[in-house]
Amino acid sequence: MNASATGGITRAEHCVIACAEAWRGDGEILASPMGAVPSAGARLARLTFAPDLLLTDGEATLVGPDGETEGWLPYRRHLALVTGGRRHVMMGASQIDRFGNQNISCIGDWDQPSRQLLGVRGAPVNTLNNPVSYWIPRHSPRVFVERVDMICGVGHDSARAAGPSATRFHRIPRVVSDLGVFDFATPDRSMRLASVHPGVTVDQVREATGFALTVPDDVPYTRDPSPTELALIREVVDPARTRDREVRS
């Protein structure tokens, strides 16, 4: 899809909007976006419908949407926000399955993996203590798999099996890919197609997914950015167009 297919709005800009919507209604909570598109989405949300959202430089400072320093956030306080549920992180995923289990550790059997990845890192703590959404810039059956090779981020079925200690604060608001937006608004908390980005068909999403998605009878398009939001994306949030390096047109 090129820009003219949606009145000048690119696929990457629809992805920014879809990521921004993950933080709608969160209130005063720390946003931890991972990736260029989620970072642009968090900053856009702060500038528009989520003015109480807290942003960080990833080190020790709270920053505004223009990068100006707003406060001090030492690591111990950052950890307190995580364990207290006052953070909403948007992570990546090398694999994700129908219940939202995420893998960023290895591909293949744990004893002898075919590929070593990042490692488990903070994914279990994130998913059990604060809201976690996911951003996947390359939607394919290799990423959207029937079952992840290793569980790093805890999905709905795994949390349910572990009991109340795991489900109490467990929440996966949404998954955003370069094809659409997904949630878990189903009776068994399996993945559902919530919207497709303009220029994408439901069949394309099905073909690129390694498991059977729940697909409503009427799947809407991801909303367009308003003229104000589009101007903010292009002139304030991401004038260098780093979003285009994550999402192919």
PDB file of N, CA, C and O in Angstrom, residues 88-153:
ATOM      1  N   HIS A  88       2.711   0.621  31.788  1.00  0.00           N
ATOM      2  CA  HIS A  88       2.141  -0.114  30.655  1.00  0.00           C
ATOM      3  C   HIS A  88       3.226  -0.175  29.593  1.00  0.00           C
ATOM      4  O   HIS A  88       3.568   0.829  28.977  1.00  0.00           O
ATOM      5  N   VAL A  89       3.791  -1.357  29.424  1.00  0.00           N
ATOM      6  CA  VAL A  89       4.883  -1.549  28.479  1.00  0.00           C
ATOM      7  C   VAL A  89       4.350  -2.115  27.172  1.00  0.00           C
ATOM      8  O   VAL A  89       3.404  -2.900  27.170  1.00  0.00           O
ATOM      9  N   MET A  90       4.931  -1.682  26.070  1.00  0.00           N
ATOM     10  CA  MET A  90       4.649  -2.289  24.771  1.00  0.00           C
ATOM     11  C   MET A  90       5.938  -2.949  24.303  1.00  0.00           C
ATOM     12  O   MET A  90       6.881  -2.281  23.880  1.00  0.00           O
ATOM     13  N   MET A  91       5.966  -4.272  24.403  1.00  0.00           N
ATOM     14  CA  MET A  91       7.146  -5.060  24.079  1.00  0.00           C
ATOM     15  C   MET A  91       7.069  -5.605  22.660  1.00  0.00           C
ATOM     16  O   MET A  91       6.020  -5.560  22.019  1.00  0.00           O
ATOM     17  N   GLY A  92       8.188  -6.160  22.215  1.00  0.00           N
ATOM     18  CA  GLY A  92       8.211  -6.895  20.974  1.00  0.00           C
ATOM     19  C   GLY A  92       7.995  -8.374  21.244  1.00  0.00           C
ATOM     20  O   GLY A  92       7.846  -8.808  22.390  1.00  0.00           O
ATOM     21  N   ALA A  93       7.985  -9.182  20.190  1.00  0.00           N
ATOM     22  CA  ALA A  93       7.815 -10.626  20.324  1.00  0.00           C
ATOM     23  C   ALA A  93       8.447 -11.316  19.128  1.00  0.00           C
ATOM     24  O   ALA A  93       8.144 -10.972  17.991  1.00  0.00           O
ATOM     25  N   SER A  94       9.325 -12.273  19.407  1.00  0.00           N
ATOM     26  CA  SER A  94       9.855 -13.121  18.341  1.00  0.00           C
ATOM     27  C   SER A  94       8.829 -14.180  17.968  1.00  0.00           C
ATOM     28  O   SER A  94       8.761 -14.627  16.827  1.00  0.00           O
ATOM     29  N   GLN A  95       8.037 -14.601  18.961  1.00  0.00           N
ATOM     30  CA  GLN A  95       6.887 -15.482  18.755  1.00  0.00           C
ATOM     31  C   GLN A  95       5.782 -15.038  19.702  1.00  0.00           C
ATOM     32  O   GLN A  95       6.041 -14.573  20.804  1.00  0.00           O
ATOM     33  N   ILE A  96       4.546 -15.196  19.243  1.00  0.00           N
ATOM     34  CA  ILE A  96       3.393 -14.977  20.108  1.00  0.00           C
ATOM     35  C   ILE A  96       2.313 -15.964  19.676  1.00  0.00           C
ATOM     36  O   ILE A  96       2.177 -16.262  18.483  1.00  0.00           O
ATOM     37  N   ASP A  97       1.578 -16.518  20.636  1.00  0.00           N
ATOM     38  CA  ASP A  97       0.570 -17.509  20.279  1.00  0.00           C
ATOM     39  C   ASP A  97      -0.842 -16.994  20.547  1.00  0.00           C
ATOM     40  O   ASP A  97      -1.032 -15.838  20.935  1.00  0.00           O
ATOM     41  N   ARG A  98      -1.813 -17.856  20.339  1.00  0.00           N
ATOM     42  CA  ARG A  98      -3.220 -17.443  20.368  1.00  0.00           C
ATOM     43  C   ARG A  98      -3.660 -16.904  21.724  1.00  0.00           C
ATOM     44  O   ARG A  98      -4.625 -16.148  21.812  1.00  0.00           O
ATOM     45  N   PHE A  99      -2.991 -17.291  22.804  1.00  0.00           N
ATOM     46  CA  PHE A  99      -3.367 -16.812  24.135  1.00  0.00           C
ATOM     47  C   PHE A  99      -2.473 -15.683  24.643  1.00  0.00           C
ATOM     48  O   PHE A  99      -2.591 -15.267  25.782  1.00  0.00           O
ATOM     49  N   GLY A 100      -1.568 -15.207  23.783  1.00  0.00           N
ATOM     50  CA  GLY A 100      -0.730 -14.087  24.171  1.00  0.00           C
ATOM     51  C   GLY A 100       0.553 -14.464  24.873  1.00  0.00           C
ATOM     52  O   GLY A 100       1.241 -13.594  25.402  1.00  0.00           O
ATOM     53  N   ASN A 101       0.911 -15.757  24.897  1.00  0.00           N
ATOM     54  CA  ASN A 101       2.235 -16.134  25.385  1.00  0.00           C
ATOM     55  C   ASN A 101       3.271 -15.593  24.403  1.00  0.00           C
ATOM     56  O   ASN A 101       3.117 -15.730  23.186  1.00  0.00           O
ATOM     57  N   GLN A 102       4.328 -15.006  24.938  1.00  0.00           N
ATOM     58  CA  GLN A 102       5.343 -14.351  24.113  1.00  0.00           C
ATOM     59  C   GLN A 102       6.699 -14.988  24.346  1.00  0.00           C
ATOM     60  O   GLN A 102       7.032 -15.397  25.460  1.00  0.00           O
ATOM     61  N   ASN A 103       7.486 -15.079  23.279  1.00  0.00           N
ATOM     62  CA  ASN A 103       8.829 -15.644  23.356  1.00  0.00           C
ATOM     63  C   ASN A 103       9.837 -14.674  22.766  1.00  0.00           C
ATOM     64  O   ASN A 103       9.684 -14.227  21.623  1.00  0.00           O
ATOM     65  N   ILE A 104      10.855 -14.327  23.548  1.00  0.00           N
ATOM     66  CA  ILE A 104      11.988 -13.543  23.047  1.00  0.00           C
ATOM     67  C   ILE A 104      13.304 -14.206  23.439  1.00  0.00           C
ATOM     68  O   ILE A 104      14.357 -13.575  23.388  1.00  0.00           O
ATOM     69  N   SER A 105      13.248 -15.483  23.828  1.00  0.00           N
ATOM     70  CA  SER A 105      14.416 -16.147  24.395  1.00  0.00           C
ATOM     71  C   SER A 105      15.158 -17.040  23.407  1.00  0.00           C
ATOM     72  O   SER A 105      16.369 -16.911  23.241  1.00  0.00           O
ATOM     73  N   CYS A 106      14.464 -17.965  22.770  1.00  0.00           N
ATOM     74  CA  CYS A 106      15.142 -18.898  21.869  1.00  0.00           C
ATOM     75  C   CYS A 106      14.131 -19.527  20.921  1.00  0.00           C
ATOM     76  O   CYS A 106      12.937 -19.583  21.219  1.00  0.00           O
ATOM     77  N   ILE A 107      14.633 -20.013  19.790  1.00  0.00           N
ATOM     78  CA  ILE A 107      13.811 -20.744  18.830  1.00  0.00           C
ATOM     79  C   ILE A 107      14.260 -22.195  18.856  1.00  0.00           C
ATOM     80  O   ILE A 107      15.452 -22.498  18.765  1.00  0.00           O
ATOM     81  N   GLY A 108      13.299 -23.100  18.993  1.00  0.00           N
ATOM     82  CA  GLY A 108      13.613 -24.505  19.094  1.00  0.00           C
ATOM     83  C   GLY A 108      13.582 -24.981  20.532  1.00  0.00           C
ATOM     84  O   GLY A 108      13.159 -24.261  21.444  1.00  0.00           O
ATOM     85  N   ASP A 109      14.063 -26.191  20.732  1.00  0.00           N
ATOM     86  CA  ASP A 109      14.055 -26.795  22.059  1.00  0.00           C
ATOM     87  C   ASP A 109      15.015 -26.082  22.996  1.00  0.00           C
ATOM     88  O   ASP A 109      16.126 -25.710  22.613  1.00  0.00           O
ATOM     89  N   TRP A 110      14.590 -25.901  24.249  1.00  0.00           N
ATOM     90  CA  TRP A 110      15.401 -25.178  25.227  1.00  0.00           C
ATOM     91  C   TRP A 110      16.773 -25.815  25.424  1.00  0.00           C
ATOM     92  O   TRP A 110      17.779 -25.119  25.583  1.00  0.00           O
ATOM     93  N   ASP A 111      16.863 -27.141  25.410  1.00  0.00           N
ATOM     94  CA  ASP A 111      18.125 -27.824  25.648  1.00  0.00           C
ATOM     95  C   ASP A 111      19.131 -27.613  24.517  1.00  0.00           C
ATOM     96  O   ASP A 111      20.340 -27.595  24.750  1.00  0.00           O
ATOM     97  N   GLN A 112      18.610 -27.458  23.293  1.00  0.00           N
ATOM     98  CA  GLN A 112      19.490 -27.253  22.146  1.00  0.00           C
ATOM     99  C   GLN A 112      18.765 -26.390  21.107  1.00  0.00           C
ATOM    100  O   GLN A 112      18.340 -26.870  20.063  1.00  0.00           O
ATOM    101  N   PRO A 113      18.651 -25.106  21.380  1.00  0.00           N
ATOM    102  CA  PRO A 113      17.885 -24.236  20.477  1.00  0.00           C
ATOM    103  C   PRO A 113      18.586 -24.056  19.141  1.00  0.00           C
ATOM    104  O   PRO A 113      19.819 -24.105  19.050  1.00  0.00           O
ATOM    105  N   SER A 114      17.792 -23.833  18.114  1.00  0.00           N
ATOM    106  CA  SER A 114      18.358 -23.547  16.800  1.00  0.00           C
ATOM    107  C   SER A 114      18.809 -22.104  16.690  1.00  0.00           C
ATOM    108  O   SER A 114      19.650 -21.768  15.844  1.00  0.00           O
ATOM    109  N   ARG A 115      18.245 -21.247  17.546  1.00  0.00           N
ATOM    110  CA  ARG A 115      18.640 -19.831  17.548  1.00  0.00           C
ATOM    111  C   ARG A 115      18.485 -19.258  18.942  1.00  0.00           C
ATOM    112  O   ARG A 115      17.435 -19.416  19.577  1.00  0.00           O
ATOM    113  N   GLN A 116      19.524 -18.590  19.408  1.00  0.00           N
ATOM    114  CA  GLN A 116      19.465 -17.904  20.698  1.00  0.00           C
ATOM    115  C   GLN A 116      19.046 -16.462  20.481  1.00  0.00           C
ATOM    116  O   GLN A 116      19.606 -15.775  19.607  1.00  0.00           O
ATOM    117  N   LEU A 117      18.078 -15.982  21.251  1.00  0.00           N
ATOM    118  CA  LEU A 117      17.572 -14.621  21.102  1.00  0.00           C
ATOM    119  C   LEU A 117      17.974 -13.777  22.312  1.00  0.00           C
ATOM    120  O   LEU A 117      19.030 -13.993  22.894  1.00  0.00           O
ATOM    121  N   LEU A 118      17.164 -12.844  22.716  1.00  0.00           N
ATOM    122  CA  LEU A 118      17.511 -11.905  23.779  1.00  0.00           C
ATOM    123  C   LEU A 118      17.625 -12.549  25.151  1.00  0.00           C
ATOM    124  O   LEU A 118      18.378 -12.100  26.005  1.00  0.00           O
ATOM    125  N   GLY A 119      16.854 -13.595  25.386  1.00  0.00           N
ATOM    126  CA  GLY A 119      16.721 -14.121  26.737  1.00  0.00           C
ATOM    127  C   GLY A 119      15.388 -13.687  27.320  1.00  0.00           C
ATOM    128  O   GLY A 119      14.698 -12.811  26.785  1.00  0.00           O
ATOM    129  N   VAL A 120      15.026 -14.278  28.436  1.00  0.00           N
ATOM    130  CA  VAL A 120      13.721 -14.007  29.040  1.00  0.00           C
ATOM    131  C   VAL A 120      13.602 -12.551  29.487  1.00  0.00           C
ATOM    132  O   VAL A 120      12.556 -11.926  29.381  1.00  0.00           O
ATOM    133  N   ARG A 121      14.706 -12.014  30.029  1.00  0.00           N
ATOM    134  CA  ARG A 121      14.758 -10.637  30.509  1.00  0.00           C
ATOM    135  C   ARG A 121      13.625 -10.373  31.514  1.00  0.00           C
ATOM    136  O   ARG A 121      13.360 -11.187  32.375  1.00  0.00           O
ATOM    137  N   GLY A 122      12.911  -9.236  31.392  1.00  0.00           N
ATOM    138  CA  GLY A 122      11.896  -8.916  32.391  1.00  0.00           C
ATOM    139  C   GLY A 122      10.486  -9.285  31.997  1.00  0.00           C
ATOM    140  O   GLY A 122       9.524  -8.851  32.643  1.00  0.00           O
ATOM    141  N   ALA A 123      10.342 -10.096  30.944  1.00  0.00           N
ATOM    142  CA  ALA A 123       9.002 -10.381  30.408  1.00  0.00           C
ATOM    143  C   ALA A 123       8.055 -11.009  31.426  1.00  0.00           C
ATOM    144  O   ALA A 123       6.893 -10.592  31.526  1.00  0.00           O
ATOM    145  N   PRO A 124       8.464 -12.019  32.225  1.00  0.00           N
ATOM    146  CA  PRO A 124       7.510 -12.603  33.186  1.00  0.00           C
ATOM    147  C   PRO A 124       7.018 -11.590  34.209  1.00  0.00           C
ATOM    148  O   PRO A 124       5.819 -11.521  34.507  1.00  0.00           O
ATOM    149  N   VAL A 125       7.944 -10.804  34.771  1.00  0.00           N
ATOM    150  CA  VAL A 125       7.550  -9.796  35.774  1.00  0.00           C
ATOM    151  C   VAL A 125       6.642  -8.752  35.148  1.00  0.00           C
ATOM    152  O   VAL A 125       5.647  -8.331  35.748  1.00  0.00           O
ATOM    153  N   ASN A 126       6.984  -8.322  33.935  1.00  0.00           N
ATOM    154  CA  ASN A 126       6.133  -7.346  33.256  1.00  0.00           C
ATOM    155  C   ASN A 126       4.698  -7.844  33.151  1.00  0.00           C
ATOM    156  O   ASN A 126       3.740  -7.143  33.504  1.00  0.00           O
ATOM    157  N   THR A 127       4.537  -9.064  32.630  1.00  0.00           N
ATOM    158  CA  THR A 127       3.191  -9.544  32.332  1.00  0.00           C
ATOM    159  C   THR A 127       2.393  -9.900  33.575  1.00  0.00           C
ATOM    160  O   THR A 127       1.157  -9.920  33.526  1.00  0.00           O
ATOM    161  N   LEU A 128       3.055 -10.174  34.671  1.00  0.00           N
ATOM    162  CA  LEU A 128       2.323 -10.526  35.888  1.00  0.00           C
ATOM    163  C   LEU A 128       2.071  -9.333  36.799  1.00  0.00           C
ATOM    164  O   LEU A 128       1.292  -9.437  37.746  1.00  0.00           O
ATOM    165  N   ASN A 129       2.704  -8.192  36.523  1.00  0.00           N
ATOM    166  CA  ASN A 129       2.580  -7.057  37.426  1.00  0.00           C
ATOM    167  C   ASN A 129       1.991  -5.802  36.808  1.00  0.00           C
ATOM    168  O   ASN A 129       1.490  -4.952  37.536  1.00  0.00           O
ATOM    169  N   ASN A 130       2.073  -5.655  35.491  1.00  0.00           N
ATOM    170  CA  ASN A 130       1.522  -4.443  34.876  1.00  0.00           C
ATOM    171  C   ASN A 130       1.042  -4.751  33.463  1.00  0.00           C
ATOM    172  O   ASN A 130       1.397  -5.786  32.888  1.00  0.00           O
ATOM    173  N   PRO A 131       0.199  -3.899  32.895  1.00  0.00           N
ATOM    174  CA  PRO A 131      -0.315  -4.162  31.545  1.00  0.00           C
ATOM    175  C   PRO A 131       0.815  -4.263  30.526  1.00  0.00           C
ATOM    176  O   PRO A 131       1.779  -3.492  30.564  1.00  0.00           O
ATOM    177  N   VAL A 132       0.692  -5.212  29.626  1.00  0.00           N
ATOM    178  CA  VAL A 132       1.686  -5.415  28.564  1.00  0.00           C
ATOM    179  C   VAL A 132       0.966  -5.557  27.229  1.00  0.00           C
ATOM    180  O   VAL A 132       0.117  -6.434  27.063  1.00  0.00           O
ATOM    181  N   SER A 133       1.298  -4.684  26.303  1.00  0.00           N
ATOM    182  CA  SER A 133       0.853  -4.829  24.924  1.00  0.00           C
ATOM    183  C   SER A 133       2.054  -5.229  24.070  1.00  0.00           C
ATOM    184  O   SER A 133       3.194  -5.217  24.549  1.00  0.00           O
ATOM    185  N   TYR A 134       1.813  -5.569  22.820  1.00  0.00           N
ATOM    186  CA  TYR A 134       2.901  -6.018  21.952  1.00  0.00           C
ATOM    187  C   TYR A 134       2.857  -5.305  20.609  1.00  0.00           C
ATOM    188  O   TYR A 134       1.785  -5.016  20.064  1.00  0.00           O
ATOM    189  N   TRP A 135       4.052  -5.045  20.078  1.00  0.00           N
ATOM    190  CA  TRP A 135       4.213  -4.454  18.751  1.00  0.00           C
ATOM    191  C   TRP A 135       5.056  -5.403  17.902  1.00  0.00           C
ATOM    192  O   TRP A 135       6.171  -5.782  18.274  1.00  0.00           O
ATOM    193  N   ILE A 136       4.510  -5.805  16.743  1.00  0.00           N
ATOM    194  CA  ILE A 136       5.173  -6.752  15.862  1.00  0.00           C
ATOM    195  C   ILE A 136       5.195  -6.154  14.454  1.00  0.00           C
ATOM    196  O   ILE A 136       4.169  -6.128  13.765  1.00  0.00           O
ATOM    197  N   PRO A 137       6.339  -5.650  14.016  1.00  0.00           N
ATOM    198  CA  PRO A 137       6.393  -4.949  12.730  1.00  0.00           C
ATOM    199  C   PRO A 137       6.375  -5.848  11.508  1.00  0.00           C
ATOM    200  O   PRO A 137       6.196  -5.353  10.393  1.00  0.00           O
ATOM    201  N   ARG A 138       6.584  -7.167  11.686  1.00  0.00           N
ATOM    202  CA  ARG A 138       6.579  -8.094  10.555  1.00  0.00           C
ATOM    203  C   ARG A 138       5.653  -9.259  10.898  1.00  0.00           C
ATOM    204  O   ARG A 138       6.079 -10.250  11.484  1.00  0.00           O
ATOM    205  N   HIS A 139       4.407  -9.140  10.528  1.00  0.00           N
ATOM    206  CA  HIS A 139       3.404 -10.162  10.840  1.00  0.00           C
ATOM    207  C   HIS A 139       3.604 -11.356   9.911  1.00  0.00           C
ATOM    208  O   HIS A 139       3.506 -11.230   8.685  1.00  0.00           O
ATOM    209  N   SER A 140       3.873 -12.529  10.478  1.00  0.00           N
ATOM    210  CA  SER A 140       4.070 -13.722   9.669  1.00  0.00           C
ATOM    211  C   SER A 140       3.770 -14.961  10.500  1.00  0.00           C
ATOM    212  O   SER A 140       3.729 -14.894  11.736  1.00  0.00           O
ATOM    213  N   PRO A 141       3.575 -16.125   9.857  1.00  0.00           N
ATOM    214  CA  PRO A 141       3.344 -17.363  10.612  1.00  0.00           C
ATOM    215  C   PRO A 141       4.526 -17.767  11.478  1.00  0.00           C
ATOM    216  O   PRO A 141       4.378 -18.572  12.387  1.00  0.00           O
ATOM    217  N   ARG A 142       5.710 -17.240  11.207  1.00  0.00           N
ATOM    218  CA  ARG A 142       6.875 -17.540  12.032  1.00  0.00           C
ATOM    219  C   ARG A 142       6.813 -16.807  13.364  1.00  0.00           C
ATOM    220  O   ARG A 142       7.453 -17.217  14.337  1.00  0.00           O
ATOM    221  N   VAL A 143       6.064 -15.704  13.413  1.00  0.00           N
ATOM    222  CA  VAL A 143       5.908 -14.935  14.650  1.00  0.00           C
ATOM    223  C   VAL A 143       4.599 -15.299  15.346  1.00  0.00           C
ATOM    224  O   VAL A 143       4.581 -15.584  16.546  1.00  0.00           O
ATOM    225  N   PHE A 144       3.506 -15.311  14.610  1.00  0.00           N
ATOM    226  CA  PHE A 144       2.195 -15.687  15.153  1.00  0.00           C
ATOM    227  C   PHE A 144       2.067 -17.209  15.033  1.00  0.00           C
ATOM    228  O   PHE A 144       1.621 -17.722  14.005  1.00  0.00           O
ATOM    229  N   VAL A 145       2.470 -17.908  16.089  1.00  0.00           N
ATOM    230  CA  VAL A 145       2.603 -19.361  16.039  1.00  0.00           C
ATOM    231  C   VAL A 145       1.535 -20.049  16.896  1.00  0.00           C
ATOM    232  O   VAL A 145       0.954 -19.433  17.807  1.00  0.00           O
ATOM    233  N   GLU A 146       1.303 -21.320  16.606  1.00  0.00           N
ATOM    234  CA  GLU A 146       0.337 -22.103  17.378  1.00  0.00           C
ATOM    235  C   GLU A 146       0.735 -22.186  18.843  1.00  0.00           C
ATOM    236  O   GLU A 146      -0.093 -22.058  19.744  1.00  0.00           O
ATOM    237  N   ARG A 147       2.022 -22.384  19.099  1.00  0.00           N
ATOM    238  CA  ARG A 147       2.526 -22.445  20.468  1.00  0.00           C
ATOM    239  C   ARG A 147       3.957 -21.952  20.489  1.00  0.00           C
ATOM    240  O   ARG A 147       4.777 -22.381  19.679  1.00  0.00           O
ATOM    241  N   VAL A 148       4.277 -21.026  21.379  1.00  0.00           N
ATOM    242  CA  VAL A 148       5.637 -20.492  21.452  1.00  0.00           C
ATOM    243  C   VAL A 148       6.600 -21.583  21.916  1.00  0.00           C
ATOM    244  O   VAL A 148       6.230 -22.494  22.661  1.00  0.00           O
ATOM    245  N   ASP A 149       7.851 -21.489  21.468  1.00  0.00           N
ATOM    246  CA  ASP A 149       8.858 -22.472  21.859  1.00  0.00           C
ATOM    247  C   ASP A 149       9.244 -22.337  23.329  1.00  0.00           C
ATOM    248  O   ASP A 149       9.643 -23.324  23.964  1.00  0.00           O
ATOM    249  N   MET A 150       9.149 -21.132  23.851  1.00  0.00           N
ATOM    250  CA  MET A 150       9.403 -20.907  25.276  1.00  0.00           C
ATOM    251  C   MET A 150       8.546 -19.746  25.741  1.00  0.00           C
ATOM    252  O   MET A 150       8.412 -18.745  25.018  1.00  0.00           O
ATOM    253  N   ILE A 151       7.958 -19.845  26.899  1.00  0.00           N
ATOM    254  CA  ILE A 151       7.123 -18.769  27.427  1.00  0.00           C
ATOM    255  C   ILE A 151       7.989 -17.780  28.197  1.00  0.00           C
ATOM    256  O   ILE A 151       8.608 -18.125  29.207  1.00  0.00           O
ATOM    257  N   CYS A 152       8.037 -16.574  27.710  1.00  0.00           N
ATOM    258  CA  CYS A 152       8.706 -15.468  28.402  1.00  0.00           C
ATOM    259  C   CYS A 152       7.635 -14.538  28.979  1.00  0.00           C
ATOM    260  O   CYS A 152       7.459 -14.451  30.179  1.00  0.00           O
ATOM    261  N   GLY A 153       6.903 -13.855  28.094  1.00  0.00           N
ATOM    262  CA  GLY A 153       5.731 -13.120  28.527  1.00  0.00           C
ATOM    263  C   GLY A 153       4.573 -14.077  28.734  1.00  0.00           C
ATOM    264  O   GLY A 153       4.301 -14.936  27.888  1.00  0.00           O
TER     265      GLY A 153
END
